[in-house]
PDB file of C-alpha atoms and ligand atoms in Angstrom:
ATOM      1  CA  MET A   1      21.621 168.237  53.102  1.00 56.00           C
ATOM      2  CA  GLU A   2      22.264 167.499  49.398  1.00 62.00           C
ATOM      3  CA  TRP A   3      25.215 169.874  49.029  1.00 66.00           C
ATOM      4  CA  ILE A   4      27.011 168.258  51.966  1.00 68.00           C
ATOM      5  CA  TRP A   5      27.047 164.925  50.149  1.00 68.00           C
ATOM      6  CA  MET A   6      28.298 166.528  46.960  1.00 71.00           C
ATOM      7  CA  ILE A   7      31.195 167.997  48.895  1.00 90.00           C
ATOM      8  CA  ARG A   8      31.769 164.660  50.618  1.00 92.00           C
ATOM      9  CA  ASP A   9      31.997 162.869  47.254  1.00 92.00           C
ATOM     10  CA  GLU A  10      34.508 165.392  45.978  1.00 95.00           C
ATOM     11  CA  GLN A  11      36.569 165.113  49.135  1.00 97.00           C
ATOM     12  CA  ILE A  12      36.716 161.314  48.799  1.00 97.00           C
ATOM     13  CA  ILE A  13      37.754 161.637  45.128  1.00 97.00           C
ATOM     14  CA  ALA A  14      40.562 164.031  46.123  1.00 97.00           C
ATOM     15  CA  ILE A  15      41.700 161.682  48.925  1.00 98.00           C
ATOM     16  CA  LYS A  16      41.732 158.782  46.475  1.00 98.00           C
ATOM     17  CA  GLN A  17      43.996 160.702  44.092  1.00 98.00           C
ATOM     18  CA  TYR A  18      46.271 161.693  46.963  1.00 98.00           C
ATOM     19  CA  VAL A  19      46.556 158.077  48.093  1.00 98.00           C
ATOM     20  CA  LYS A  20      47.158 156.900  44.538  1.00 97.00           C
ATOM     21  CA  GLN A  21      50.278 159.000  44.069  1.00 96.00           C
ATOM     22  CA  LEU A  22      51.618 157.910  47.472  1.00 96.00           C
ATOM     23  CA  PHE A  23      51.148 154.149  47.112  1.00 96.00           C
ATOM     24  CA  GLU A  24      51.041 153.513  43.357  1.00 92.00           C
ATOM     25  CA  LEU A  25      54.506 151.912  43.178  1.00 91.00           C
ATOM     26  CA  ASP A  26      54.378 149.906  46.397  1.00 94.00           C
ATOM     27  CA  VAL A  27      55.253 146.208  45.977  1.00 94.00           C
ATOM     28  CA  THR A  28      54.935 145.164  49.621  1.00 95.00           C
ATOM     29  CA  GLY A  29      51.187 144.504  49.604  1.00 96.00           C
ATOM     30  CA  HIS A  30      50.418 148.094  50.602  1.00 96.00           C
ATOM     31  CA  ASP A  31      49.570 149.381  47.163  1.00 97.00           C
ATOM     32  CA  PHE A  32      46.676 151.580  46.043  1.00 98.00           C
ATOM     33  CA  TYR A  33      44.350 148.587  45.763  1.00 98.00           C
ATOM     34  CA  HIS A  34      44.981 147.619  49.404  1.00 98.00           C
ATOM     35  CA  MET A  35      43.760 151.096  50.377  1.00 98.00           C
ATOM     36  CA  LYS A  36      40.817 150.749  47.985  1.00 98.00           C
ATOM     37  CA  ARG A  37      39.723 147.390  49.424  1.00 98.00           C
ATOM     38  CA  VAL A  38      40.105 148.616  52.997  1.00 98.00           C
ATOM     39  CA  ALA A  39      38.088 151.760  52.161  1.00 98.00           C
ATOM     40  CA  ASN A  40      35.301 149.727  50.530  1.00 98.00           C
ATOM     41  CA  THR A  41      35.190 147.228  53.398  1.00 98.00           C
ATOM     42  CA  ALA A  42      35.242 149.993  56.039  1.00 98.00           C
ATOM     43  CA  LYS A  43      32.409 151.795  54.267  1.00 98.00           C
ATOM     44  CA  SER A  44      30.299 148.659  54.124  1.00 97.00           C
ATOM     45  CA  ILE A  45      30.939 147.784  57.804  1.00 98.00           C
ATOM     46  CA  ALA A  46      30.169 151.409  58.776  1.00 98.00           C
ATOM     47  CA  GLU A  47      26.798 151.099  57.046  1.00 97.00           C
ATOM     48  CA  SER A  48      25.845 147.972  58.963  1.00 95.00           C
ATOM     49  CA  GLU A  49      27.170 149.319  62.289  1.00 96.00           C
ATOM     50  CA  ASN A  50      25.574 152.781  61.984  1.00 96.00           C
ATOM     51  CA  ALA A  51      28.947 154.508  62.282  1.00 98.00           C
ATOM     52  CA  ASN A  52      30.128 157.743  60.654  1.00 97.00           C
ATOM     53  CA  ILE A  53      30.521 156.533  57.051  1.00 97.00           C
ATOM     54  CA  PHE A  54      32.583 159.474  55.812  1.00 97.00           C
ATOM     55  CA  LEU A  55      35.111 159.243  58.660  1.00 98.00           C
ATOM     56  CA  CYS A  56      35.465 155.480  58.193  1.00 98.00           C
ATOM     57  CA  GLU A  57      35.945 155.750  54.456  1.00 98.00           C
ATOM     58  CA  ALA A  58      38.351 158.713  54.590  1.00 98.00           C
ATOM     59  CA  ALA A  59      40.461 157.219  57.394  1.00 98.00           C
ATOM     60  CA  ALA A  60      40.511 153.832  55.653  1.00 98.00           C
ATOM     61  CA  TRP A  61      41.865 155.365  52.448  1.00 98.00           C
ATOM     62  CA  LEU A  62      44.564 157.096  54.485  1.00 98.00           C
ATOM     63  CA  HIS A  63      45.254 154.437  57.126  1.00 97.00           C
ATOM     64  CA  ASP A  64      48.770 153.504  55.941  1.00 96.00           C
ATOM     65  CA  VAL A  65      49.963 157.093  55.422  1.00 96.00           C
ATOM     66  CA  GLY A  66      52.928 157.656  57.722  1.00 92.00           C
ATOM     67  CA  ASP A  67      53.327 153.967  58.599  1.00 91.00           C
ATOM     68  CA  HIS A  68      56.932 153.619  59.760  1.00 88.00           C
ATOM     69  CA  LYS A  69      57.352 150.373  57.764  1.00 88.00           C
ATOM     70  CA  LEU A  70      56.499 152.183  54.548  1.00 91.00           C
ATOM     71  CA  PHE A  71      57.815 155.736  54.998  1.00 92.00           C
ATOM     72  CA  GLN A  72      61.269 156.931  55.946  1.00 93.00           C
ATOM     73  CA  GLN A  73      59.941 160.186  57.387  1.00 95.00           C
ATOM     74  CA  PRO A  74      56.551 159.301  58.887  1.00 93.00           C
ATOM     75  CA  LYS A  75      56.103 162.589  60.746  1.00 94.00           C
ATOM     76  CA  ARG A  76      56.717 164.698  57.669  1.00 96.00           C
ATOM     77  CA  VAL A  77      54.312 162.546  55.660  1.00 96.00           C
ATOM     78  CA  MET A  78      51.584 162.943  58.299  1.00 96.00           C
ATOM     79  CA  LYS A  79      52.115 166.686  58.394  1.00 97.00           C
ATOM     80  CA  GLU A  80      51.780 166.903  54.610  1.00 97.00           C
ATOM     81  CA  MET A  81      48.638 164.786  54.744  1.00 98.00           C
ATOM     82  CA  ASN A  82      47.048 167.100  57.292  1.00 97.00           C
ATOM     83  CA  LEU A  83      47.851 170.145  55.161  1.00 97.00           C
ATOM     84  CA  PHE A  84      46.291 168.384  52.186  1.00 97.00           C
ATOM     85  CA  LEU A  85      43.120 167.539  54.149  1.00 97.00           C
ATOM     86  CA  LYS A  86      42.734 171.207  55.041  1.00 95.00           C
ATOM     87  CA  THR A  87      43.029 172.238  51.387  1.00 95.00           C
ATOM     88  CA  ILE A  88      39.986 170.088  50.576  1.00 95.00           C
ATOM     89  CA  SER A  89      37.951 171.747  53.355  1.00 93.00           C
ATOM     90  CA  ILE A  90      37.986 168.962  55.908  1.00 95.00           C
ATOM     91  CA  SER A  91      37.370 170.556  59.314  1.00 95.00           C
ATOM     92  CA  ASP A  92      40.009 170.629  62.057  1.00 96.00           C
ATOM     93  CA  ASP A  93      37.810 168.384  64.162  1.00 97.00           C
ATOM     94  CA  GLU A  94      37.585 165.771  61.392  1.00 97.00           C
ATOM     95  CA  VAL A  95      41.304 165.988  60.614  1.00 98.00           C
ATOM     96  CA  GLU A  96      41.944 165.259  64.269  1.00 97.00           C
ATOM     97  CA  LYS A  97      39.563 162.296  64.249  1.00 97.00           C
ATOM     98  CA  ILE A  98      41.125 160.899  61.063  1.00 97.00           C
ATOM     99  CA  ASN A  99      44.581 161.218  62.651  1.00 96.00           C
ATOM    100  CA  ALA A 100      43.428 159.433  65.800  1.00 95.00           C
ATOM    101  CA  ILE A 101      42.071 156.532  63.728  1.00 95.00           C
ATOM    102  CA  ILE A 102      45.240 156.246  61.607  1.00 93.00           C
ATOM    103  CA  GLN A 103      47.507 156.340  64.637  1.00 89.00           C
ATOM    104  CA  ASN A 104      45.603 153.552  66.314  1.00 82.00           C
ATOM    105  CA  ILE A 105      45.832 151.421  63.199  1.00 78.00           C
ATOM    106  CA  SER A 106      49.378 152.142  62.037  1.00 60.00           C
ATOM    107  CA  PHE A 107      51.439 152.576  65.137  1.00 51.00           C
ATOM    108  CA  SER A 108      49.957 150.202  67.642  1.00 52.00           C
ATOM    109  CA  LYS A 109      48.438 147.367  65.701  1.00 58.00           C
ATOM    110  CA  GLY A 110      47.788 145.352  68.857  1.00 68.00           C
ATOM    111  CA  ASN A 111      45.646 148.000  70.529  1.00 80.00           C
ATOM    112  CA  ILE A 112      41.869 148.206  70.374  1.00 87.00           C
ATOM    113  CA  PRO A 113      40.823 151.671  69.146  1.00 90.00           C
ATOM    114  CA  GLU A 114      38.502 153.625  71.431  1.00 90.00           C
ATOM    115  CA  THR A 115      36.030 154.844  68.827  1.00 95.00           C
ATOM    116  CA  LEU A 116      33.643 152.763  66.730  1.00 97.00           C
ATOM    117  CA  GLU A 117      35.133 154.314  63.573  1.00 97.00           C
ATOM    118  CA  GLY A 118      38.634 153.291  64.670  1.00 96.00           C
ATOM    119  CA  LYS A 119      37.434 149.762  65.381  1.00 96.00           C
ATOM    120  CA  ILE A 120      35.865 149.535  61.927  1.00 97.00           C
ATOM    121  CA  VAL A 121      38.969 150.691  60.053  1.00 97.00           C
ATOM    122  CA  GLN A 122      41.081 148.264  62.088  1.00 96.00           C
ATOM    123  CA  ASP A 123      38.681 145.443  61.176  1.00 96.00           C
ATOM    124  CA  ALA A 124      38.774 146.386  57.488  1.00 97.00           C
ATOM    125  CA  ASP A 125      42.589 146.443  57.483  1.00 96.00           C
ATOM    126  CA  ARG A 126      42.742 143.092  59.271  1.00 96.00           C
ATOM    127  CA  LEU A 127      40.258 141.538  56.840  1.00 97.00           C
ATOM    128  CA  ASP A 128      42.615 142.470  54.006  1.00 98.00           C
ATOM    129  CA  ALA A 129      45.413 140.596  55.788  1.00 97.00           C
ATOM    130  CA  ILE A 130      43.546 137.272  55.658  1.00 98.00           C
ATOM    131  CA  GLY A 131      41.893 135.136  52.970  1.00 98.00           C
ATOM    132  CA  ALA A 132      43.169 134.795  49.384  1.00 98.00           C
ATOM    133  CA  VAL A 133      44.233 138.432  49.219  1.00 98.00           C
ATOM    134  CA  GLY A 134      45.918 138.141  52.598  1.00 98.00           C
ATOM    135  CA  ILE A 135      47.897 135.118  51.371  1.00 98.00           C
ATOM    136  CA  ALA A 136      49.082 137.005  48.267  1.00 98.00           C
ATOM    137  CA  ARG A 137      50.022 140.053  50.345  1.00 98.00           C
ATOM    138  CA  THR A 138      51.949 137.966  52.887  1.00 98.00           C
ATOM    139  CA  PHE A 139      54.290 136.546  50.265  1.00 98.00           C
ATOM    140  CA  ALA A 140      54.656 139.908  48.516  1.00 97.00           C
ATOM    141  CA  TYR A 141      55.623 141.522  51.816  1.00 97.00           C
ATOM    142  CA  GLY A 142      57.978 138.660  52.687  1.00 97.00           C
ATOM    143  CA  GLY A 143      59.702 138.770  49.302  1.00 97.00           C
ATOM    144  CA  ALA A 144      60.101 142.537  49.393  1.00 96.00           C
ATOM    145  CA  ASN A 145      61.669 142.235  52.855  1.00 95.00           C
ATOM    146  CA  GLY A 146      64.027 139.366  52.076  1.00 96.00           C
ATOM    147  CA  GLN A 147      62.031 136.709  53.896  1.00 96.00           C
ATOM    148  CA  LEU A 148      61.931 133.038  52.895  1.00 98.00           C
ATOM    149  CA  ILE A 149      58.629 131.441  51.835  1.00 98.00           C
ATOM    150  CA  TYR A 150      59.219 128.571  54.245  1.00 98.00           C
ATOM    151  CA  SER A 151      62.187 126.764  55.741  1.00 97.00           C
ATOM    152  CA  GLU A 152      62.922 123.544  57.573  1.00 97.00           C
ATOM    153  CA  VAL A 153      65.635 125.376  59.516  1.00 96.00           C
ATOM    154  CA  TYR A 154      64.667 128.994  60.042  1.00 95.00           C
ATOM    155  CA  GLN A 155      61.625 130.209  61.961  1.00 94.00           C
ATOM    156  CA  ASP A 156      61.332 133.649  60.403  1.00 95.00           C
ATOM    157  CA  THR A 157      59.375 132.804  57.229  1.00 98.00           C
ATOM    158  CA  SER A 158      56.214 133.965  55.498  1.00 98.00           C
ATOM    159  CA  ILE A 159      54.494 130.678  56.344  1.00 98.00           C
ATOM    160  CA  GLN A 160      55.355 131.169  60.023  1.00 98.00           C
ATOM    161  CA  HIS A 161      53.628 134.576  59.847  1.00 97.00           C
ATOM    162  CA  PHE A 162      50.314 132.759  59.340  1.00 98.00           C
ATOM    163  CA  TYR A 163      50.719 130.951  62.667  1.00 97.00           C
ATOM    164  CA  ASP A 164      52.147 133.940  64.542  1.00 95.00           C
ATOM    165  CA  LYS A 165      49.596 136.458  63.387  1.00 95.00           C
ATOM    166  CA  LEU A 166      47.170 135.815  60.545  1.00 96.00           C
ATOM    167  CA  LEU A 167      45.355 132.788  61.975  1.00 97.00           C
ATOM    168  CA  ARG A 168      44.711 134.793  65.161  1.00 95.00           C
ATOM    169  CA  LEU A 169      43.029 137.750  63.472  1.00 95.00           C
ATOM    170  CA  LYS A 170      39.612 136.096  63.136  1.00 96.00           C
ATOM    171  CA  ASP A 171      39.126 136.229  66.910  1.00 96.00           C
ATOM    172  CA  LYS A 172      40.321 139.816  67.151  1.00 94.00           C
ATOM    173  CA  MET A 173      37.660 141.410  64.968  1.00 96.00           C
ATOM    174  CA  ASN A 174      35.809 144.214  66.780  1.00 96.00           C
ATOM    175  CA  THR A 175      32.503 144.291  64.907  1.00 97.00           C
ATOM    176  CA  GLU A 176      29.919 141.599  64.198  1.00 97.00           C
ATOM    177  CA  ARG A 177      30.036 142.218  60.452  1.00 97.00           C
ATOM    178  CA  ALA A 178      33.814 141.771  60.394  1.00 97.00           C
ATOM    179  CA  LYS A 179      33.522 138.535  62.364  1.00 98.00           C
ATOM    180  CA  GLN A 180      31.139 137.213  59.718  1.00 97.00           C
ATOM    181  CA  LEU A 181      33.435 138.268  56.868  1.00 97.00           C
ATOM    182  CA  ALA A 182      36.481 136.781  58.612  1.00 98.00           C
ATOM    183  CA  THR A 183      35.038 133.257  58.890  1.00 98.00           C
ATOM    184  CA  GLU A 184      35.257 132.342  55.204  1.00 98.00           C
ATOM    185  CA  ARG A 185      38.675 133.982  54.782  1.00 98.00           C
ATOM    186  CA  HIS A 186      40.034 132.138  57.807  1.00 98.00           C
ATOM    187  CA  GLN A 187      38.828 128.785  56.516  1.00 98.00           C
ATOM    188  CA  PHE A 188      40.448 129.464  53.159  1.00 98.00           C
ATOM    189  CA  MET A 189      43.812 130.158  54.846  1.00 98.00           C
ATOM    190  CA  GLU A 190      43.596 126.922  56.815  1.00 98.00           C
ATOM    191  CA  GLN A 191      42.864 125.052  53.606  1.00 98.00           C
ATOM    192  CA  PHE A 192      45.795 126.748  51.886  1.00 98.00           C
ATOM    193  CA  LEU A 193      48.220 125.857  54.701  1.00 98.00           C
ATOM    194  CA  GLU A 194      47.087 122.237  54.706  1.00 98.00           C
ATOM    195  CA  GLN A 195      47.660 121.992  50.957  1.00 98.00           C
ATOM    196  CA  PHE A 196      50.988 123.817  51.218  1.00 98.00           C
ATOM    197  CA  HIS A 197      52.368 121.371  53.766  1.00 98.00           C
ATOM    198  CA  LYS A 198      51.046 118.432  51.776  1.00 98.00           C
ATOM    199  CA  GLU A 199      52.910 119.587  48.674  1.00 98.00           C
ATOM    200  CA  TRP A 200      56.038 120.482  50.644  1.00 98.00           C
TER     201      TRP A 200
HETATM  202 NI1   NI B   1      46.897 148.535  55.794  1.00 75.25          NI
END
């Protein structure tokens, strides 16, 4: 069994480097460190849920590859990713599973993935959208997309995004571990919003 884990480690290192060159210059909250946090969280949830750790970690690193918000040619990017995965000896079956997870996360964010691994990566991505990091990413994304912080006139603001989406994520977590992790982050967002409105 030992050699399998050596190969696994090398595959994860190669995936990390691949992801780094793709997302290094992102300023919308989808940078390399978003992928790193999601990968670490997915790995830790996978351990407590007895899921396939390698699939969760690999798919989490790659979960924003081909996202239509971030890439002009999503299909080409996905195709290149699949070719890359084959060059590092990831089996066709695993490439397919990784693709299924990514598609569930990136293209239909409202859907509940069918597999446990998909559910875990979705949880990990959602956890990174809430809490202190989630707050920072919301304003980075808003700024990069020409959105106001807040307005007394317009509805479409970064602050509104908390009410429309972020405050609802806590109740949408799939796994028990993610529900636990979401509680503290959710409370912090509520505290932040209260303070924000007080200062405003
Ligand atoms: Ni993401």
